[in-house]
GROMACS .gro file of C-alpha atoms in nm:
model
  373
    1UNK     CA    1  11.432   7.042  13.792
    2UNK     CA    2  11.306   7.402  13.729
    3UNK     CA    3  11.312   7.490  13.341
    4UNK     CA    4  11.526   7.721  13.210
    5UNK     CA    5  11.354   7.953  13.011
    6UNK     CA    6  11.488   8.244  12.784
    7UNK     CA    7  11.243   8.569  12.786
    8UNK     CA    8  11.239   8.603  12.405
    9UNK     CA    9  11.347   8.463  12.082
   10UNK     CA   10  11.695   8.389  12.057
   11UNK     CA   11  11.688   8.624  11.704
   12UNK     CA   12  11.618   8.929  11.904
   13UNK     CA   13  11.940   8.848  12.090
   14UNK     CA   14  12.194   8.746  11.835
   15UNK     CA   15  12.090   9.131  11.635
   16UNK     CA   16  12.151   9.288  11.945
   17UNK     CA   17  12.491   9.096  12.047
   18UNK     CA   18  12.577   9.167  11.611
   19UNK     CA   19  12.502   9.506  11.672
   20UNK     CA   20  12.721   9.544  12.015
   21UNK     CA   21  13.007   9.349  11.872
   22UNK     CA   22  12.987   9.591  11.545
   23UNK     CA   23  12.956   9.890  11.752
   24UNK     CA   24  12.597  10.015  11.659
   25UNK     CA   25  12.530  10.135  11.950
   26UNK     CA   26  12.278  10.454  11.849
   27UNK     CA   27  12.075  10.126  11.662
   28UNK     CA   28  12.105   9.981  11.990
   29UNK     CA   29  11.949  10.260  12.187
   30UNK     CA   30  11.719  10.369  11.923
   31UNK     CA   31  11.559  10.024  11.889
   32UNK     CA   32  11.531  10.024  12.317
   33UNK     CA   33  11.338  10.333  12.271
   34UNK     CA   34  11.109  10.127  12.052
   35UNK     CA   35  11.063   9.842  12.258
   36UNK     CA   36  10.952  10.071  12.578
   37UNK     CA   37  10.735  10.294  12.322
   38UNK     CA   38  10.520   9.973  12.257
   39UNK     CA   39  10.268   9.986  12.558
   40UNK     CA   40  10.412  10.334  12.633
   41UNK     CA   41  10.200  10.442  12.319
   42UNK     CA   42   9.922  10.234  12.372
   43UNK     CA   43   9.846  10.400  12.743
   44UNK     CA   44   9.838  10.754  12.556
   45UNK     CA   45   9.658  10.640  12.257
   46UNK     CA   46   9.931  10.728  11.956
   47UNK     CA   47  10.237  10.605  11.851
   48UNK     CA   48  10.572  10.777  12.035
   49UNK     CA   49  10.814  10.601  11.776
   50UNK     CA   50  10.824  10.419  11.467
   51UNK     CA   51  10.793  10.034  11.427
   52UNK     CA   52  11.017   9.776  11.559
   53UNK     CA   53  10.922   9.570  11.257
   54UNK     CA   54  10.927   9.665  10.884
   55UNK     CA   55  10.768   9.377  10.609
   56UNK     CA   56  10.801   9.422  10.276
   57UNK     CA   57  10.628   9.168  10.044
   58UNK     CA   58  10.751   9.241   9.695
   59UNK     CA   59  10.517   8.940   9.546
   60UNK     CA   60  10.263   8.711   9.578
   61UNK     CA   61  10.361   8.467   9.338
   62UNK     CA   62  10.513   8.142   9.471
   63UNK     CA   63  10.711   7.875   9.254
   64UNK     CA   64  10.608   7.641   9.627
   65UNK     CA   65  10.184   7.551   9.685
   66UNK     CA   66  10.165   7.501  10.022
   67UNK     CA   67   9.855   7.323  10.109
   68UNK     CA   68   9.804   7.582  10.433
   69UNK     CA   69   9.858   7.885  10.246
   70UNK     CA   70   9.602   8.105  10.241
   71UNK     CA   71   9.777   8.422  10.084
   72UNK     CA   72   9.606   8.672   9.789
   73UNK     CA   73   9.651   8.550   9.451
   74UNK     CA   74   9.847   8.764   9.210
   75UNK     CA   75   9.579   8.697   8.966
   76UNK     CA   76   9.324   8.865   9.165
   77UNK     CA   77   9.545   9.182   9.100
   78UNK     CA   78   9.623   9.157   8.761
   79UNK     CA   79   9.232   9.132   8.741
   80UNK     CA   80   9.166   9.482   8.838
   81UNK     CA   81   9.431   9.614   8.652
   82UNK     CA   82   9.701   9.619   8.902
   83UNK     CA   83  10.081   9.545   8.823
   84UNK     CA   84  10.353   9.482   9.099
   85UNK     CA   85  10.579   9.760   9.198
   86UNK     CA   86  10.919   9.808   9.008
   87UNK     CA   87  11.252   9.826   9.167
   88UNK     CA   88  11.235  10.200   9.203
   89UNK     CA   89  10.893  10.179   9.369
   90UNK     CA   90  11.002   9.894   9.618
   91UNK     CA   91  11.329  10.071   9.704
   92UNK     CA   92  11.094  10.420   9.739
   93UNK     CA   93  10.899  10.226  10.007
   94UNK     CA   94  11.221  10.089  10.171
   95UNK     CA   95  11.368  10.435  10.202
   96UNK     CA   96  11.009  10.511  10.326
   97UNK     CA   97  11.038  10.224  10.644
   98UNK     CA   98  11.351  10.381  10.708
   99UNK     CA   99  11.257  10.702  10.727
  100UNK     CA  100  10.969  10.622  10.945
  101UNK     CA  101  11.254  10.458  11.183
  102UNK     CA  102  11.212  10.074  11.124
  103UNK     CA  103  11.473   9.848  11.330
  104UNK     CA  104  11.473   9.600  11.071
  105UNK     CA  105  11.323   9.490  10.745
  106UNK     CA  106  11.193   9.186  10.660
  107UNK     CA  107  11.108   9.080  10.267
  108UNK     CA  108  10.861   8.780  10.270
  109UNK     CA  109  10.567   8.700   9.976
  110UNK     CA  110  10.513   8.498   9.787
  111UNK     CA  111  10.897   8.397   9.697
  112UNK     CA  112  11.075   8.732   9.728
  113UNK     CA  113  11.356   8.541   9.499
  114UNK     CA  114  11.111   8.463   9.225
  115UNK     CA  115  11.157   8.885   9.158
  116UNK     CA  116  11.493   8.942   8.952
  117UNK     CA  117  11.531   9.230   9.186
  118UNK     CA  118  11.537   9.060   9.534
  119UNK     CA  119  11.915   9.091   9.585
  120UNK     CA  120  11.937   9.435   9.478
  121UNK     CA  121  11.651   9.513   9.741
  122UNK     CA  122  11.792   9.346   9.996
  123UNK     CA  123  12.144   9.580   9.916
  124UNK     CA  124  11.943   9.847   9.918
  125UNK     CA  125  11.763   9.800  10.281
  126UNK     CA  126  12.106   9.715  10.410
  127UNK     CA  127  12.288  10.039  10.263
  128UNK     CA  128  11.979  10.242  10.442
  129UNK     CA  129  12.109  10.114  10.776
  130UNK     CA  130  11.847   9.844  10.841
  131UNK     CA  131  11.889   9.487  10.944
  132UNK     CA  132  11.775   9.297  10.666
  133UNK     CA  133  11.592   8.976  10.709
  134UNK     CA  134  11.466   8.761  10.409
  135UNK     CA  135  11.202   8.474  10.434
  136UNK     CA  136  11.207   8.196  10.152
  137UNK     CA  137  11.144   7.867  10.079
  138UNK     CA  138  11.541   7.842   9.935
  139UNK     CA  139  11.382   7.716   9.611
  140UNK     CA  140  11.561   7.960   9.380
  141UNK     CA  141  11.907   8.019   9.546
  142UNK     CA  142  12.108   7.743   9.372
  143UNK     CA  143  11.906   7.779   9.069
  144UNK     CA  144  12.143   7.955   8.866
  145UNK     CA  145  12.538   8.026   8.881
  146UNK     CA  146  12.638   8.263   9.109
  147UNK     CA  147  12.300   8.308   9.306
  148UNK     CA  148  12.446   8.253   9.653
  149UNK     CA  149  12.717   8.487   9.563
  150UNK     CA  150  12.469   8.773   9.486
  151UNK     CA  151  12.280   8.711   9.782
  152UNK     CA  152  12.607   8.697  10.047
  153UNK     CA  153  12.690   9.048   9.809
  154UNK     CA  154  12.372   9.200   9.965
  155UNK     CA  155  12.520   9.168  10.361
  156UNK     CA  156  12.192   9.086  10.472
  157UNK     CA  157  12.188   8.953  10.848
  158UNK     CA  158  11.955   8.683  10.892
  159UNK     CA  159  11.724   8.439  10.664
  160UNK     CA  160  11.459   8.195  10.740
  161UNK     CA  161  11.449   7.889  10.514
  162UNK     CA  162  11.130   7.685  10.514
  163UNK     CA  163  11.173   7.348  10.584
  164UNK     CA  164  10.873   7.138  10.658
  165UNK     CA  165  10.992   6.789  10.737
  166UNK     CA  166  11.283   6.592  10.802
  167UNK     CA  167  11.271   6.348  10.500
  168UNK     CA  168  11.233   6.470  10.144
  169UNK     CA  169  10.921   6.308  10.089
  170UNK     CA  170  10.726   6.469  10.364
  171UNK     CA  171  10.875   6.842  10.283
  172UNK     CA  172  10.861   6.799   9.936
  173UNK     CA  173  10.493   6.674   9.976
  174UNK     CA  174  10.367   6.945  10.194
  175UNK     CA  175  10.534   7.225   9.976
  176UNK     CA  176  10.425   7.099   9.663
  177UNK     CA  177  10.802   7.143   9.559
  178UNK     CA  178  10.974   6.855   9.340
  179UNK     CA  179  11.333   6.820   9.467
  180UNK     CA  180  11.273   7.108   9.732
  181UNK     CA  181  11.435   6.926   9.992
  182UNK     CA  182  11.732   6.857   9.821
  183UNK     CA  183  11.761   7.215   9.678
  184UNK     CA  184  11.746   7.386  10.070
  185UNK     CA  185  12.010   7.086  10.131
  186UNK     CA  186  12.262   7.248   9.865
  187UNK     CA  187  12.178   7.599   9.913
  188UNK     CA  188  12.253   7.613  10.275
  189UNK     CA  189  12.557   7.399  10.222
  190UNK     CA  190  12.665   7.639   9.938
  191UNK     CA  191  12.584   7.956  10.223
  192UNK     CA  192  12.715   7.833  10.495
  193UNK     CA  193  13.058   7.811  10.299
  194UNK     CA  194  13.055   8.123  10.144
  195UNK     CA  195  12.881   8.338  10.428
  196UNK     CA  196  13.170   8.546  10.622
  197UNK     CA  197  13.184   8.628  11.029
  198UNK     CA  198  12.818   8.452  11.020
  199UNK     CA  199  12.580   8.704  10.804
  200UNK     CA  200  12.373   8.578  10.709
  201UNK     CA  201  12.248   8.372  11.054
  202UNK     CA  202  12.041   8.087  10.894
  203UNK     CA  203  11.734   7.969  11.060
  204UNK     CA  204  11.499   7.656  10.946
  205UNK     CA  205  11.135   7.750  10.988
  206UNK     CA  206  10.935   7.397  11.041
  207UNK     CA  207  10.518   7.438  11.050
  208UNK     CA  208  10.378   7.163  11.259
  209UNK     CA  209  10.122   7.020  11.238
  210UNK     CA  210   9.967   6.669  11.180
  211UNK     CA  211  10.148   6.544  10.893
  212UNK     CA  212  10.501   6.668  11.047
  213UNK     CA  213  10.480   6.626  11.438
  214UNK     CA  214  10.606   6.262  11.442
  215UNK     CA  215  10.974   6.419  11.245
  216UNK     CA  216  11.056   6.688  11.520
  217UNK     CA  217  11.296   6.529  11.681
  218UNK     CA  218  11.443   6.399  11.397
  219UNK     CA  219  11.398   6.751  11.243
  220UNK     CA  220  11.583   6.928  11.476
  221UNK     CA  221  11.901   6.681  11.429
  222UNK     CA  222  11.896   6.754  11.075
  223UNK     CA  223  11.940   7.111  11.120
  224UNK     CA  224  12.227   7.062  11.379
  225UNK     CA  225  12.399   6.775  11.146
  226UNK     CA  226  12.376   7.080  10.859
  227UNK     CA  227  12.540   7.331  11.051
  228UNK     CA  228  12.211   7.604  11.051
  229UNK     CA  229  12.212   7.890  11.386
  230UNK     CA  230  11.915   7.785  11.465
  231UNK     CA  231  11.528   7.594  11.428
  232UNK     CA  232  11.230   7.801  11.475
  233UNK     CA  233  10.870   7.621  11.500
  234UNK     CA  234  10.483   7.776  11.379
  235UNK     CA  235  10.176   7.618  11.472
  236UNK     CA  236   9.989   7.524  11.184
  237UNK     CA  237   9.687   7.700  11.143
  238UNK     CA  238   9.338   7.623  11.072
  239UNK     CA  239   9.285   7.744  10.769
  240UNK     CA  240   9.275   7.484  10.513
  241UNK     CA  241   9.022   7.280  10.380
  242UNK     CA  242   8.936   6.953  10.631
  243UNK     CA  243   9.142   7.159  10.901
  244UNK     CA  244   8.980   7.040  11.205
  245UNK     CA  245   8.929   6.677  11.151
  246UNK     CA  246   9.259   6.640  11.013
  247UNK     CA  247   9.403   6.785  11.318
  248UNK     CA  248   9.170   6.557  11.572
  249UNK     CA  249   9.377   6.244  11.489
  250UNK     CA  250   9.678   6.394  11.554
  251UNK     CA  251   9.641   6.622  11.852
  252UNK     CA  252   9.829   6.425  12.122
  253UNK     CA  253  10.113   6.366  11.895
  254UNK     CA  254  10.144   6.682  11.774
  255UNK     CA  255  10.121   6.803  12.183
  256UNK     CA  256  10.387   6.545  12.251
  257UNK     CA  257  10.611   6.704  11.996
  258UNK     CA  258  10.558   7.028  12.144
  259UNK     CA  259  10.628   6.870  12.492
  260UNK     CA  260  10.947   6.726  12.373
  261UNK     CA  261  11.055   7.109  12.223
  262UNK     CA  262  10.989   7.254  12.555
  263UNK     CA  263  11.203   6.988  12.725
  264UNK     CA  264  11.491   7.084  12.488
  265UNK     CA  265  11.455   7.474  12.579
  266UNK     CA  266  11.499   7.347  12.947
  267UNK     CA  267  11.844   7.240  12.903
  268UNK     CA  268  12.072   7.541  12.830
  269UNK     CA  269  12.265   7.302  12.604
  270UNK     CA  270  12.030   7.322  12.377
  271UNK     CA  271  11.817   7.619  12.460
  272UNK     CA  272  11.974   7.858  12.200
  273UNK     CA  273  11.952   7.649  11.916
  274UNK     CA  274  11.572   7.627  11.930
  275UNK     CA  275  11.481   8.028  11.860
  276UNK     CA  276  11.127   8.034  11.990
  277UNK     CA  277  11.036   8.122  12.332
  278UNK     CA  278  10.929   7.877  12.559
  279UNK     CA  279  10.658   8.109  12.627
  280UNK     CA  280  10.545   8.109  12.241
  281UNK     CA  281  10.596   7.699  12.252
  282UNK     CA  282  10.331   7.671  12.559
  283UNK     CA  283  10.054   7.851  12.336
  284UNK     CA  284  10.085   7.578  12.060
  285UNK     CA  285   9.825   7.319  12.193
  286UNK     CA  286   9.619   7.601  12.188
  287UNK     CA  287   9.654   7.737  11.838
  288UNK     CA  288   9.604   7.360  11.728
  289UNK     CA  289   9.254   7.421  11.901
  290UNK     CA  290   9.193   7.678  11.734
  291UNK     CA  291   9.140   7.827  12.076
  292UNK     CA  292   9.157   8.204  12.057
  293UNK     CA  293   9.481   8.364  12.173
  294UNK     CA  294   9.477   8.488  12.517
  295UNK     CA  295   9.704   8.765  12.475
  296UNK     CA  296   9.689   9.153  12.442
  297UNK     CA  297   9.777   9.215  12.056
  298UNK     CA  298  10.008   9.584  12.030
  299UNK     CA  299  10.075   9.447  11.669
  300UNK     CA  300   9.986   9.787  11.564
  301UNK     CA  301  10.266   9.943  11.736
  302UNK     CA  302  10.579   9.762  11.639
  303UNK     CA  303  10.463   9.610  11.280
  304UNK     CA  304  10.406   9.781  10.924
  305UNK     CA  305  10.359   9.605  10.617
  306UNK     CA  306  10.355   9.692  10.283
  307UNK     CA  307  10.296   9.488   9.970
  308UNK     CA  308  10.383   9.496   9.623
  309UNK     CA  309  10.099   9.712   9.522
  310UNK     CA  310  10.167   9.949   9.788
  311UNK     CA  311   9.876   9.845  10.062
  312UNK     CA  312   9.976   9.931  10.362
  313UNK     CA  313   9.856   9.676  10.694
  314UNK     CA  314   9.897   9.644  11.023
  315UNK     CA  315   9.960   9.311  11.049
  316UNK     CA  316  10.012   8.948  10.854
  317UNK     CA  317   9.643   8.835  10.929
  318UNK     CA  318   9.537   9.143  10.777
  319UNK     CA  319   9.742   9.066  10.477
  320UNK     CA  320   9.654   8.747  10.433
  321UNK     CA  321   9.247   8.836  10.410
  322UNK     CA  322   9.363   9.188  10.228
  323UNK     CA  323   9.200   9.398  10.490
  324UNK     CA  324   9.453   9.718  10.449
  325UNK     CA  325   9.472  10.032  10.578
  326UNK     CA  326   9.534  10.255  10.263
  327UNK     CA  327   9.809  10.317  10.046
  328UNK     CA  328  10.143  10.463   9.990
  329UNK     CA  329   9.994  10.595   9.624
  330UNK     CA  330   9.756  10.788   9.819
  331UNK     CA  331   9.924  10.886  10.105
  332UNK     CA  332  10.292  10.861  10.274
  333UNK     CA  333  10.426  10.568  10.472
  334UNK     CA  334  10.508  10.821  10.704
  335UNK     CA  335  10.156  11.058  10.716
  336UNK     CA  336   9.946  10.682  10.754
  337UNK     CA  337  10.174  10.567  11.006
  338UNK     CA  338  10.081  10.901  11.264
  339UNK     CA  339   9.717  10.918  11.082
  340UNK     CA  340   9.412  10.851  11.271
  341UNK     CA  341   9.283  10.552  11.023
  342UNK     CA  342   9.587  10.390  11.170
  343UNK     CA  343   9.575  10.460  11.548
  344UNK     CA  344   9.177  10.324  11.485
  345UNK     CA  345   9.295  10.008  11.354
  346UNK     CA  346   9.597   9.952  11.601
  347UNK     CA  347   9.346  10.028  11.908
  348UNK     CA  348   9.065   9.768  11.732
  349UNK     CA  349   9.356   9.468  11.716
  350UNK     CA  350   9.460   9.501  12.091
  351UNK     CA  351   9.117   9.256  12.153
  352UNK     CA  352   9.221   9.071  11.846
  353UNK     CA  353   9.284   8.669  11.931
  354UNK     CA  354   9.270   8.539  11.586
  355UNK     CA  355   9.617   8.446  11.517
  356UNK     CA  356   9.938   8.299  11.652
  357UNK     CA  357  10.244   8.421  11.384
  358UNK     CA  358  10.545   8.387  11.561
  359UNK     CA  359  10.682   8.759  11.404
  360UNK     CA  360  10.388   8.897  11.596
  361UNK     CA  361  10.336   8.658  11.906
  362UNK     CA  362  10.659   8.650  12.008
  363UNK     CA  363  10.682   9.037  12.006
  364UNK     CA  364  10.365   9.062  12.191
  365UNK     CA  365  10.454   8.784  12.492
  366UNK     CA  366  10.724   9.090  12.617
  367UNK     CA  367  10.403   9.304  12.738
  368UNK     CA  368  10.191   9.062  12.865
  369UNK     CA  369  10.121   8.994  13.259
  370UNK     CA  370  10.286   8.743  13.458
  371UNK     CA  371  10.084   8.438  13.425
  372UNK     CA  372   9.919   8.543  13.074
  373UNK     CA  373  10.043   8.247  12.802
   0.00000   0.00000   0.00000
């Protein structure tokens, strides 16, 4: 039977289909502009629109410790002297990825929810016209009374929860979070409940790798059973200590997993609830190779981040091993985002192959030639 396959990530349609039914329709356009700009801007060597993608990363600091994580330390920051924004800073640099002409904003860290402020960022980004995504691990959302309340308050339209097994004991493991499981079990029940006409859409991010691969299939039931939009799958990358043998052991089970995923995506039953592309899916025994990625990277065109100290980078790898562009202290969003520093790193990343993040991956498969992944 031939497979069914859907071009893109089921996210990118549901925001479109929200913004139709809501009657958006200059977002609509504008963001189509945006999408043809891409390798429109590569061919003449600057950028003819703003990003597709806005991340904000308000904080590094985690109340999770993820064995695979490989993010910047706060501490390495307060070292030199250097404090987090404030709300008025963060909400400056918001206004700033709006003005530049960002589709949508995403806040991911760290824990954006460890910052007191989270909720009232996320209103703001959504009173500037954005759509407003927010990563976390769900730790803090049924913390304290009235949490889920202040985040439905903020309108945002779409949030990724991490969950990393199908059992407590493996997610809870993993994450390094006592009783994280449980608490991503109450909070979504608690959202899901309180949430009206579906904002926010709740997806379950899973990482897979070796420890993990066996619980996809039970994974994935889980997520239906609780009611979630959708599951979304990451490869697990490299970058931890005993990486490679660890990964050796496991690498036709964790290919057999991936297997099974891609059979799911071939039935349209089930085809929307699984949000990656098959496209992304097929790259996965690759990135558990750590074989480079064989595609074109326009990262540079349709990403910006910015952090809580105000560096500005292209892209999450960048942020991850703090190689940043400048930032906003020095010069505006808007300035660095036309400058030549910029256009020198976007046009140095299109031979990048060193990562696979689904935000960026994903993005990138919708320029690629026939045949490519």
């Amino acid at each position: 039977m031939a497979r069914f396959s859907f071009p893109f990530r089921r996210q990118y349609f549901r925001l479109g289909l929200r913004a139709l039914q809501e009657g958006r329709l200059g977002w609509l356009v504008s963001t189509a502009v945006k999408v043809v700009a891409v390798p429109a801007s590569h061919l003449v060597g600057r950028p003819l629109a703003g990003p597709l993608m806005g991340i904000l990363v308000p904080t590094y600091r985690c109340n999770n410790a993820c064995f695979m994580c490989d993010l910047p330390k706060p501490a390495l920051y307060k070292a030199r002297g250097q404090d987090e924004y404030d709300t008025s800073q963060l909400k400056s640099v918001i206004d700033d990825m709006a003005a530049i002409g960002v589709a949508g904003l995403t806040l991911t860290g760290g824990e954006p929810t460890i910052r007191n402020d989270c909720f009232d960022l996320l209103r703001h980004a959504h009173e500037r016209g954005l759509f407003v995504h927010l990563n976390t691990n769900g730790y803090n959302l049924d913390n304290q009374p009235g949490r889920i309340e202040q985040l439905l308050a903020t309108k945002i339209d779409a949030m990724n929860i991490s969950l990393d097994g199908a059992v407590a004991e493996t997610h809870d493991r993993l994450r390094n979070a006592k009783l994280g499981f449980h608490r991503i079990a109450k909070a979504t029940e608690m959202i899901l409940a309180g949430r009206e006409r579906g904002r926010p859409t709740i997806n379950y991010t899973f990482v897979l790798g070796p420890d993990n691969c066996s619980e996809v299939p039970a994974f994935v039931e889980l997520a239906r059973e609780r009611g979630v939009d959708s599951v979304s799958f990451i490869p697990l990358a490299g970058c931890y200590e005993g990486a490679e043998q660890h990964a050796l052991n496991k690498l036709e089970e964790m290919d057999e997993a991936v297997a099974w995923l891609r059979s799911q995506k071939s039935d349209r039953r089930h085809a929307s609830f699984i949000d990656n592309s098959d496209a992304y899916l097929s790259l996965f025994p690759q990135a558990f190779r750590s074989v480079p990625s064989p595609l074109r990277c326009l990262v540079g065109y349709h990403n910006v981040i910015v952090d809580c100290y105000g560096n500005v980078y292209p892209c999450a790898f960048h942020y991850e091993v703090g190689k940043n562009i400048g930032n906003v202290n020095d010069k505006p969003l808007r300035e660095m985002w036309y400058a030549q520093e910029y256009q020198q790193q976007r046009e140095n990343l299109t031979a990048c192959t060193d990562c696979y993040w689904n935000c960026h991956t994903e993005i990138n498969l919708l320029y690629q030639s026939p045949g490519t992944a």
